[in-house]
Amino acid sequence: MATRPLTSALPLSKTPPPRGPSSHHSPLLLRRLQTLTRALASSSSPQAMASSPAPKKASTPSLTCSSSQLLAPLRCVLIGGGERTADWFGCSLPQVLVPIANGTEPMEAVITIDVLRRAGADVAVASVEPGAATVAASWGVKLAADALLADLAEDDFDLISLPGGMPGSSTFRDCKVLENVVKKHVEKGKLYAAICAAPAMALGTWGLLNGLKATCYPSFMDKLSSEVHAVESRVQIDGKCVTSRGPGTAMEYSVILVEQLYGKEKAKEVAGPMVMRPQHGVEFSMKELNSTSWNVGETPNILVPITNGTEEMEATMIIDILRRAKANVVVASLEDKLEIVASRKVKMIADVLLDDALKEQYDLILLPGGLGGAEAYAKSDKLMDLIKKQAEANRLYGAICASPAIALEPHGLLKGKKSTSYPAMWNKLADQSECNNRVVVDGNLITSQGPGTSLEFSLAIVEKLFGRERALELAKAMVFV
């Protein structure tokens, strides 16, 4: 089937007339054009293996358009999970709104965005901060929104999902624009969701949980009104409302949102390649060989490089959890600017450029995955030289997902070591004897399998640096166990 990229030259004469002020339609249209272009390209993308669900002809929703269909009138067909034809603004890609604010819990926001985009949803990340697209999320993670909430206030969505975190959730509560958007959305019978503090602080305050079973972060349960049937489920569904408990339940929550939008088969298809835990809520473990002390002090200096194509879930979980443990985490961009566009188009902002980061010495260097990111790491002589010196000095280093196989292995950084990686890349490892383990520690090296093992990977690092008690304390605080 012949296809070609969508461009601004496409005639749009048959699209619906603008709704309200025209100033917000250009970025919205561009976002949807970009989403459709990614969907068209996704089946042949080399990144599908490590950072995308593997396509399945029979069940994966794929947006297919012939060359003539890409001309006006613009039409599209979504196959899988219900085939239908729609005009551009009614295109079958589910439209999802994820607001973010200063103090938003980054894991909950990024995991939701990433997982829903894996499923093919068109996710708009909107800042509720007046005039500011960039937000300072919790734990020093900086994110850039796709748009301001005010610019999307008149648009229709199939799902609105509120991440938690404080004071992010209280900012949501006090944002009249967001309150009006969500209430109108609920009145239309659409799917809505919230996690962590947001069910109690926002949805509950707005009266949108009355008469429903709902859950939230444990310490906010008493803030749910008496009209809410409070339950302690990791994820609770009641009609069109989905609620969840915290960072440690964010991946389960996100997959259930996929199920609500697309059905169980699609949810399974998305969950599988992420290497999710077979049992949620149980204690985590790691496979350790050649055990050695990682005692580097109470405030270890840790470098986490990021670049275009980095897997955002993995990077965010590593940064967030290690900062919770009181480590000094330096996020360095390999690009020529601080902002990078991760594998699922989440915009992350680093602390420093790599050249500046190279001026310091680190107790631990960690590479997130994502195929595009791992390839960029492997091609960076400066970064690879730094990790080689780290290994030669018997200091700590590690990688997850595609990075062990794509970045470390070709540079001899796994020589004589047991390791694991993203399952589809095990054949690239010289020693595959411990690949089946979700987290492998061999002396001063730690590796792991993928997005679904990122929390275990990060907590294993906390355990090695600070002890099992600290790791369990964090895991419980995040409602991971």
PDB file of N, CA and C in Angstrom, residues 313-392:
ATOM      1  N   MET A 313       9.637   6.440  30.273  1.00  0.00           N
ATOM      2  CA  MET A 313       9.238   5.769  31.510  1.00  0.00           C
ATOM      3  C   MET A 313      10.458   5.330  32.302  1.00  0.00           C
ATOM      4  N   GLU A 314      11.407   4.718  31.608  1.00  0.00           N
ATOM      5  CA  GLU A 314      12.597   4.211  32.285  1.00  0.00           C
ATOM      6  C   GLU A 314      13.406   5.352  32.882  1.00  0.00           C
ATOM      7  N   ALA A 315      13.627   6.401  32.104  1.00  0.00           N
ATOM      8  CA  ALA A 315      14.400   7.542  32.605  1.00  0.00           C
ATOM      9  C   ALA A 315      13.710   8.178  33.808  1.00  0.00           C
ATOM     10  N   THR A 316      12.409   8.395  33.702  1.00  0.00           N
ATOM     11  CA  THR A 316      11.671   9.075  34.769  1.00  0.00           C
ATOM     12  C   THR A 316      11.665   8.264  36.051  1.00  0.00           C
ATOM     13  N   MET A 317      11.443   6.964  35.954  1.00  0.00           N
ATOM     14  CA  MET A 317      11.419   6.129  37.159  1.00  0.00           C
ATOM     15  C   MET A 317      12.784   6.103  37.845  1.00  0.00           C
ATOM     16  N   ILE A 318      13.843   5.989  37.068  1.00  0.00           N
ATOM     17  CA  ILE A 318      15.188   5.971  37.633  1.00  0.00           C
ATOM     18  C   ILE A 318      15.466   7.281  38.374  1.00  0.00           C
ATOM     19  N   ILE A 319      15.210   8.399  37.705  1.00  0.00           N
ATOM     20  CA  ILE A 319      15.486   9.720  38.291  1.00  0.00           C
ATOM     21  C   ILE A 319      14.637   9.941  39.541  1.00  0.00           C
ATOM     22  N   ASP A 320      13.347   9.719  39.414  1.00  0.00           N
ATOM     23  CA  ASP A 320      12.391   9.944  40.495  1.00  0.00           C
ATOM     24  C   ASP A 320      12.750   9.126  41.734  1.00  0.00           C
ATOM     25  N   ILE A 321      12.930   7.825  41.561  1.00  0.00           N
ATOM     26  CA  ILE A 321      13.148   6.940  42.708  1.00  0.00           C
ATOM     27  C   ILE A 321      14.489   7.205  43.385  1.00  0.00           C
ATOM     28  N   LEU A 322      15.536   7.432  42.612  1.00  0.00           N
ATOM     29  CA  LEU A 322      16.840   7.676  43.221  1.00  0.00           C
ATOM     30  C   LEU A 322      16.873   9.017  43.940  1.00  0.00           C
ATOM     31  N   ARG A 323      16.126   9.985  43.448  1.00  0.00           N
ATOM     32  CA  ARG A 323      16.031  11.260  44.173  1.00  0.00           C
ATOM     33  C   ARG A 323      15.184  11.107  45.447  1.00  0.00           C
ATOM     34  N   ARG A 324      14.179  10.258  45.415  1.00  0.00           N
ATOM     35  CA  ARG A 324      13.429   9.945  46.634  1.00  0.00           C
ATOM     36  C   ARG A 324      14.367   9.368  47.698  1.00  0.00           C
ATOM     37  N   ALA A 325      15.342   8.587  47.244  1.00  0.00           N
ATOM     38  CA  ALA A 325      16.291   7.950  48.162  1.00  0.00           C
ATOM     39  C   ALA A 325      17.378   8.911  48.630  1.00  0.00           C
ATOM     40  N   LYS A 326      17.315  10.171  48.163  1.00  0.00           N
ATOM     41  CA  LYS A 326      18.248  11.238  48.559  1.00  0.00           C
ATOM     42  C   LYS A 326      19.585  11.169  47.843  1.00  0.00           C
ATOM     43  N   ALA A 327      19.625  10.496  46.687  1.00  0.00           N
ATOM     44  CA  ALA A 327      20.833  10.536  45.867  1.00  0.00           C
ATOM     45  C   ALA A 327      20.866  11.850  45.090  1.00  0.00           C
ATOM     46  N   ASN A 328      22.058  12.283  44.715  1.00  0.00           N
ATOM     47  CA  ASN A 328      22.204  13.462  43.862  1.00  0.00           C
ATOM     48  C   ASN A 328      22.233  12.984  42.415  1.00  0.00           C
ATOM     49  N   VAL A 329      21.133  13.164  41.718  1.00  0.00           N
ATOM     50  CA  VAL A 329      21.000  12.662  40.352  1.00  0.00           C
ATOM     51  C   VAL A 329      21.164  13.813  39.362  1.00  0.00           C
ATOM     52  N   VAL A 330      22.139  13.687  38.481  1.00  0.00           N
ATOM     53  CA  VAL A 330      22.392  14.681  37.443  1.00  0.00           C
ATOM     54  C   VAL A 330      21.860  14.134  36.122  1.00  0.00           C
ATOM     55  N   VAL A 331      20.911  14.840  35.532  1.00  0.00           N
ATOM     56  CA  VAL A 331      20.324  14.431  34.250  1.00  0.00           C
ATOM     57  C   VAL A 331      21.008  15.245  33.152  1.00  0.00           C
ATOM     58  N   ALA A 332      21.694  14.560  32.241  1.00  0.00           N
ATOM     59  CA  ALA A 332      22.498  15.241  31.223  1.00  0.00           C
ATOM     60  C   ALA A 332      21.987  14.943  29.824  1.00  0.00           C
ATOM     61  N   SER A 333      21.823  15.987  29.031  1.00  0.00           N
ATOM     62  CA  SER A 333      21.355  15.841  27.652  1.00  0.00           C
ATOM     63  C   SER A 333      22.521  15.632  26.697  1.00  0.00           C
ATOM     64  N   LEU A 334      22.385  14.626  25.818  1.00  0.00           N
ATOM     65  CA  LEU A 334      23.378  14.412  24.767  1.00  0.00           C
ATOM     66  C   LEU A 334      23.133  15.321  23.572  1.00  0.00           C
ATOM     67  N   GLU A 335      21.985  15.979  23.567  1.00  0.00           N
ATOM     68  CA  GLU A 335      21.671  16.881  22.462  1.00  0.00           C
ATOM     69  C   GLU A 335      22.378  18.220  22.680  1.00  0.00           C
ATOM     70  N   ASP A 336      22.183  19.165  21.737  1.00  0.00           N
ATOM     71  CA  ASP A 336      22.822  20.474  21.880  1.00  0.00           C
ATOM     72  C   ASP A 336      21.959  21.457  22.661  1.00  0.00           C
ATOM     73  N   LYS A 337      20.889  20.932  23.258  1.00  0.00           N
ATOM     74  CA  LYS A 337      20.032  21.736  24.124  1.00  0.00           C
ATOM     75  C   LYS A 337      19.525  20.850  25.248  1.00  0.00           C
ATOM     76  N   LEU A 338      18.959  21.475  26.268  1.00  0.00           N
ATOM     77  CA  LEU A 338      18.518  20.709  27.428  1.00  0.00           C
ATOM     78  C   LEU A 338      17.274  19.886  27.155  1.00  0.00           C
ATOM     79  N   GLU A 339      16.368  20.367  26.322  1.00  0.00           N
ATOM     80  CA  GLU A 339      15.129  19.636  26.051  1.00  0.00           C
ATOM     81  C   GLU A 339      15.364  18.509  25.057  1.00  0.00           C
ATOM     82  N   ILE A 340      14.859  17.326  25.413  1.00  0.00           N
ATOM     83  CA  ILE A 340      14.933  16.188  24.493  1.00  0.00           C
ATOM     84  C   ILE A 340      13.509  15.685  24.243  1.00  0.00           C
ATOM     85  N   VAL A 341      13.333  15.006  23.117  1.00  0.00           N
ATOM     86  CA  VAL A 341      12.044  14.404  22.787  1.00  0.00           C
ATOM     87  C   VAL A 341      12.218  12.891  22.900  1.00  0.00           C
ATOM     88  N   ALA A 342      11.634  12.321  23.919  1.00  0.00           N
ATOM     89  CA  ALA A 342      11.827  10.900  24.214  1.00  0.00           C
ATOM     90  C   ALA A 342      11.087  10.010  23.225  1.00  0.00           C
ATOM     91  N   SER A 343      11.172   8.699  23.426  1.00  0.00           N
ATOM     92  CA  SER A 343      10.674   7.741  22.432  1.00  0.00           C
ATOM     93  C   SER A 343       9.183   7.853  22.176  1.00  0.00           C
ATOM     94  N   ARG A 344       8.406   8.218  23.196  1.00  0.00           N
ATOM     95  CA  ARG A 344       6.964   8.378  23.046  1.00  0.00           C
ATOM     96  C   ARG A 344       6.577   9.855  23.021  1.00  0.00           C
ATOM     97  N   LYS A 345       7.553  10.687  22.583  1.00  0.00           N
ATOM     98  CA  LYS A 345       7.344  12.127  22.351  1.00  0.00           C
ATOM     99  C   LYS A 345       7.066  12.928  23.611  1.00  0.00           C
ATOM    100  N   VAL A 346       7.387  12.357  24.772  1.00  0.00           N
ATOM    101  CA  VAL A 346       7.358  13.155  25.997  1.00  0.00           C
ATOM    102  C   VAL A 346       8.582  14.069  25.976  1.00  0.00           C
ATOM    103  N   LYS A 347       8.373  15.335  26.284  1.00  0.00           N
ATOM    104  CA  LYS A 347       9.463  16.307  26.260  1.00  0.00           C
ATOM    105  C   LYS A 347      10.035  16.455  27.668  1.00  0.00           C
ATOM    106  N   MET A 348      11.283  16.000  27.827  1.00  0.00           N
ATOM    107  CA  MET A 348      11.972  16.064  29.114  1.00  0.00           C
ATOM    108  C   MET A 348      13.067  17.117  29.037  1.00  0.00           C
ATOM    109  N   ILE A 349      13.332  17.753  30.153  1.00  0.00           N
ATOM    110  CA  ILE A 349      14.353  18.803  30.187  1.00  0.00           C
ATOM    111  C   ILE A 349      15.446  18.397  31.158  1.00  0.00           C
ATOM    112  N   ALA A 350      16.661  18.280  30.641  1.00  0.00           N
ATOM    113  CA  ALA A 350      17.802  17.853  31.443  1.00  0.00           C
ATOM    114  C   ALA A 350      18.280  18.980  32.352  1.00  0.00           C
ATOM    115  N   ASP A 351      19.134  18.612  33.304  1.00  0.00           N
ATOM    116  CA  ASP A 351      19.734  19.600  34.204  1.00  0.00           C
ATOM    117  C   ASP A 351      20.904  20.309  33.539  1.00  0.00           C
ATOM    118  N   VAL A 352      21.705  19.536  32.786  1.00  0.00           N
ATOM    119  CA  VAL A 352      22.918  20.073  32.158  1.00  0.00           C
ATOM    120  C   VAL A 352      23.126  19.383  30.807  1.00  0.00           C
ATOM    121  N   LEU A 353      24.001  19.963  29.995  1.00  0.00           N
ATOM    122  CA  LEU A 353      24.456  19.297  28.779  1.00  0.00           C
ATOM    123  C   LEU A 353      25.559  18.308  29.154  1.00  0.00           C
ATOM    124  N   LEU A 354      25.763  17.304  28.305  1.00  0.00           N
ATOM    125  CA  LEU A 354      26.744  16.269  28.615  1.00  0.00           C
ATOM    126  C   LEU A 354      28.132  16.850  28.848  1.00  0.00           C
ATOM    127  N   ASP A 355      28.544  17.811  28.033  1.00  0.00           N
ATOM    128  CA  ASP A 355      29.877  18.388  28.199  1.00  0.00           C
ATOM    129  C   ASP A 355      30.078  18.949  29.602  1.00  0.00           C
ATOM    130  N   ASP A 356      29.040  19.566  30.146  1.00  0.00           N
ATOM    131  CA  ASP A 356      29.135  20.092  31.511  1.00  0.00           C
ATOM    132  C   ASP A 356      29.148  18.964  32.537  1.00  0.00           C
ATOM    133  N   ALA A 357      28.385  17.920  32.261  1.00  0.00           N
ATOM    134  CA  ALA A 357      28.334  16.787  33.191  1.00  0.00           C
ATOM    135  C   ALA A 357      29.677  16.070  33.261  1.00  0.00           C
ATOM    136  N   LEU A 358      30.440  16.095  32.173  1.00  0.00           N
ATOM    137  CA  LEU A 358      31.714  15.385  32.127  1.00  0.00           C
ATOM    138  C   LEU A 358      32.763  15.979  33.058  1.00  0.00           C
ATOM    139  N   LYS A 359      32.505  17.159  33.583  1.00  0.00           N
ATOM    140  CA  LYS A 359      33.464  17.825  34.467  1.00  0.00           C
ATOM    141  C   LYS A 359      33.498  17.195  35.862  1.00  0.00           C
ATOM    142  N   GLU A 360      32.506  16.358  36.159  1.00  0.00           N
ATOM    143  CA  GLU A 360      32.423  15.752  37.486  1.00  0.00           C
ATOM    144  C   GLU A 360      32.710  14.255  37.438  1.00  0.00           C
ATOM    145  N   GLN A 361      32.954  13.692  38.604  1.00  0.00           N
ATOM    146  CA  GLN A 361      33.104  12.242  38.729  1.00  0.00           C
ATOM    147  C   GLN A 361      31.844  11.690  39.371  1.00  0.00           C
ATOM    148  N   TYR A 362      31.434  10.471  38.971  1.00  0.00           N
ATOM    149  CA  TYR A 362      30.173   9.900  39.439  1.00  0.00           C
ATOM    150  C   TYR A 362      30.398   8.563  40.138  1.00  0.00           C
ATOM    151  N   ASP A 363      29.603   8.348  41.169  1.00  0.00           N
ATOM    152  CA  ASP A 363      29.632   7.046  41.848  1.00  0.00           C
ATOM    153  C   ASP A 363      28.941   5.983  41.010  1.00  0.00           C
ATOM    154  N   LEU A 364      27.962   6.428  40.203  1.00  0.00           N
ATOM    155  CA  LEU A 364      27.153   5.506  39.407  1.00  0.00           C
ATOM    156  C   LEU A 364      26.686   6.205  38.136  1.00  0.00           C
ATOM    157  N   ILE A 365      26.783   5.521  37.002  1.00  0.00           N
ATOM    158  CA  ILE A 365      26.264   6.029  35.725  1.00  0.00           C
ATOM    159  C   ILE A 365      25.221   5.033  35.230  1.00  0.00           C
ATOM    160  N   LEU A 366      24.028   5.532  34.888  1.00  0.00           N
ATOM    161  CA  LEU A 366      22.920   4.674  34.481  1.00  0.00           C
ATOM    162  C   LEU A 366      22.359   5.106  33.133  1.00  0.00           C
ATOM    163  N   LEU A 367      22.221   4.147  32.228  1.00  0.00           N
ATOM    164  CA  LEU A 367      21.660   4.424  30.908  1.00  0.00           C
ATOM    165  C   LEU A 367      20.226   3.904  30.822  1.00  0.00           C
ATOM    166  N   PRO A 368      19.220   4.777  30.655  1.00  0.00           N
ATOM    167  CA  PRO A 368      17.874   4.294  30.325  1.00  0.00           C
ATOM    168  C   PRO A 368      17.906   3.657  28.935  1.00  0.00           C
ATOM    169  N   GLY A 369      16.795   3.016  28.567  1.00  0.00           N
ATOM    170  CA  GLY A 369      16.747   2.358  27.265  1.00  0.00           C
ATOM    171  C   GLY A 369      16.029   3.177  26.213  1.00  0.00           C
ATOM    172  N   GLY A 370      15.268   2.465  25.360  1.00  0.00           N
ATOM    173  CA  GLY A 370      14.719   3.062  24.154  1.00  0.00           C
ATOM    174  C   GLY A 370      15.719   2.839  23.042  1.00  0.00           C
ATOM    175  N   LEU A 371      15.304   2.283  21.923  1.00  0.00           N
ATOM    176  CA  LEU A 371      16.268   1.937  20.870  1.00  0.00           C
ATOM    177  C   LEU A 371      17.000   3.159  20.353  1.00  0.00           C
ATOM    178  N   GLY A 372      16.250   4.245  20.068  1.00  0.00           N
ATOM    179  CA  GLY A 372      16.895   5.452  19.567  1.00  0.00           C
ATOM    180  C   GLY A 372      17.881   6.023  20.567  1.00  0.00           C
ATOM    181  N   GLY A 373      17.508   6.011  21.835  1.00  0.00           N
ATOM    182  CA  GLY A 373      18.400   6.505  22.872  1.00  0.00           C
ATOM    183  C   GLY A 373      19.639   5.649  23.006  1.00  0.00           C
ATOM    184  N   ALA A 374      19.463   4.317  23.016  1.00  0.00           N
ATOM    185  CA  ALA A 374      20.605   3.406  23.160  1.00  0.00           C
ATOM    186  C   ALA A 374      21.586   3.565  22.007  1.00  0.00           C
ATOM    187  N   GLU A 375      21.060   3.726  20.798  1.00  0.00           N
ATOM    188  CA  GLU A 375      21.943   3.925  19.641  1.00  0.00           C
ATOM    189  C   GLU A 375      22.722   5.227  19.762  1.00  0.00           C
ATOM    190  N   ALA A 376      22.060   6.280  20.278  1.00  0.00           N
ATOM    191  CA  ALA A 376      22.751   7.559  20.470  1.00  0.00           C
ATOM    192  C   ALA A 376      23.844   7.442  21.536  1.00  0.00           C
ATOM    193  N   TYR A 377      23.562   6.701  22.615  1.00  0.00           N
ATOM    194  CA  TYR A 377      24.586   6.494  23.636  1.00  0.00           C
ATOM    195  C   TYR A 377      25.805   5.793  23.025  1.00  0.00           C
ATOM    196  N   ALA A 378      25.544   4.743  22.235  1.00  0.00           N
ATOM    197  CA  ALA A 378      26.628   3.955  21.648  1.00  0.00           C
ATOM    198  C   ALA A 378      27.506   4.785  20.725  1.00  0.00           C
ATOM    199  N   LYS A 379      26.895   5.783  20.080  1.00  0.00           N
ATOM    200  CA  LYS A 379      27.639   6.624  19.126  1.00  0.00           C
ATOM    201  C   LYS A 379      28.347   7.792  19.788  1.00  0.00           C
ATOM    202  N   SER A 380      28.084   8.025  21.058  1.00  0.00           N
ATOM    203  CA  SER A 380      28.702   9.148  21.759  1.00  0.00           C
ATOM    204  C   SER A 380      30.051   8.723  22.337  1.00  0.00           C
ATOM    205  N   ASP A 381      31.128   9.132  21.682  1.00  0.00           N
ATOM    206  CA  ASP A 381      32.463   8.766  22.151  1.00  0.00           C
ATOM    207  C   ASP A 381      32.717   9.302  23.556  1.00  0.00           C
ATOM    208  N   LYS A 382      32.234  10.511  23.812  1.00  0.00           N
ATOM    209  CA  LYS A 382      32.454  11.121  25.129  1.00  0.00           C
ATOM    210  C   LYS A 382      31.789  10.310  26.231  1.00  0.00           C
ATOM    211  N   LEU A 383      30.543   9.903  25.991  1.00  0.00           N
ATOM    212  CA  LEU A 383      29.830   9.135  27.002  1.00  0.00           C
ATOM    213  C   LEU A 383      30.438   7.753  27.173  1.00  0.00           C
ATOM    214  N   MET A 384      30.747   7.093  26.067  1.00  0.00           N
ATOM    215  CA  MET A 384      31.315   5.746  26.161  1.00  0.00           C
ATOM    216  C   MET A 384      32.692   5.756  26.823  1.00  0.00           C
ATOM    217  N   ASP A 385      33.486   6.784  26.540  1.00  0.00           N
ATOM    218  CA  ASP A 385      34.795   6.885  27.192  1.00  0.00           C
ATOM    219  C   ASP A 385      34.622   7.073  28.706  1.00  0.00           C
ATOM    220  N   LEU A 386      33.602   7.866  29.086  1.00  0.00           N
ATOM    221  CA  LEU A 386      33.339   8.086  30.510  1.00  0.00           C
ATOM    222  C   LEU A 386      32.963   6.776  31.198  1.00  0.00           C
ATOM    223  N   ILE A 387      32.091   5.981  30.560  1.00  0.00           N
ATOM    224  CA  ILE A 387      31.665   4.712  31.177  1.00  0.00           C
ATOM    225  C   ILE A 387      32.818   3.711  31.205  1.00  0.00           C
ATOM    226  N   LYS A 388      33.670   3.722  30.179  1.00  0.00           N
ATOM    227  CA  LYS A 388      34.830   2.821  30.180  1.00  0.00           C
ATOM    228  C   LYS A 388      35.772   3.149  31.339  1.00  0.00           C
ATOM    229  N   LYS A 389      35.983   4.421  31.576  1.00  0.00           N
ATOM    230  CA  LYS A 389      36.818   4.828  32.704  1.00  0.00           C
ATOM    231  C   LYS A 389      36.155   4.445  34.028  1.00  0.00           C
ATOM    232  N   GLN A 390      34.833   4.549  34.063  1.00  0.00           N
ATOM    233  CA  GLN A 390      34.069   4.159  35.249  1.00  0.00           C
ATOM    234  C   GLN A 390      34.288   2.680  35.554  1.00  0.00           C
ATOM    235  N   ALA A 391      34.175   1.854  34.516  1.00  0.00           N
ATOM    236  CA  ALA A 391      34.338   0.406  34.687  1.00  0.00           C
ATOM    237  C   ALA A 391      35.770   0.047  35.061  1.00  0.00           C
ATOM    238  N   GLU A 392      36.737   0.702  34.416  1.00  0.00           N
ATOM    239  CA  GLU A 392      38.149   0.422  34.687  1.00  0.00           C
ATOM    240  C   GLU A 392      38.522   0.763  36.129  1.00  0.00           C
TER     241      GLU A 392
END
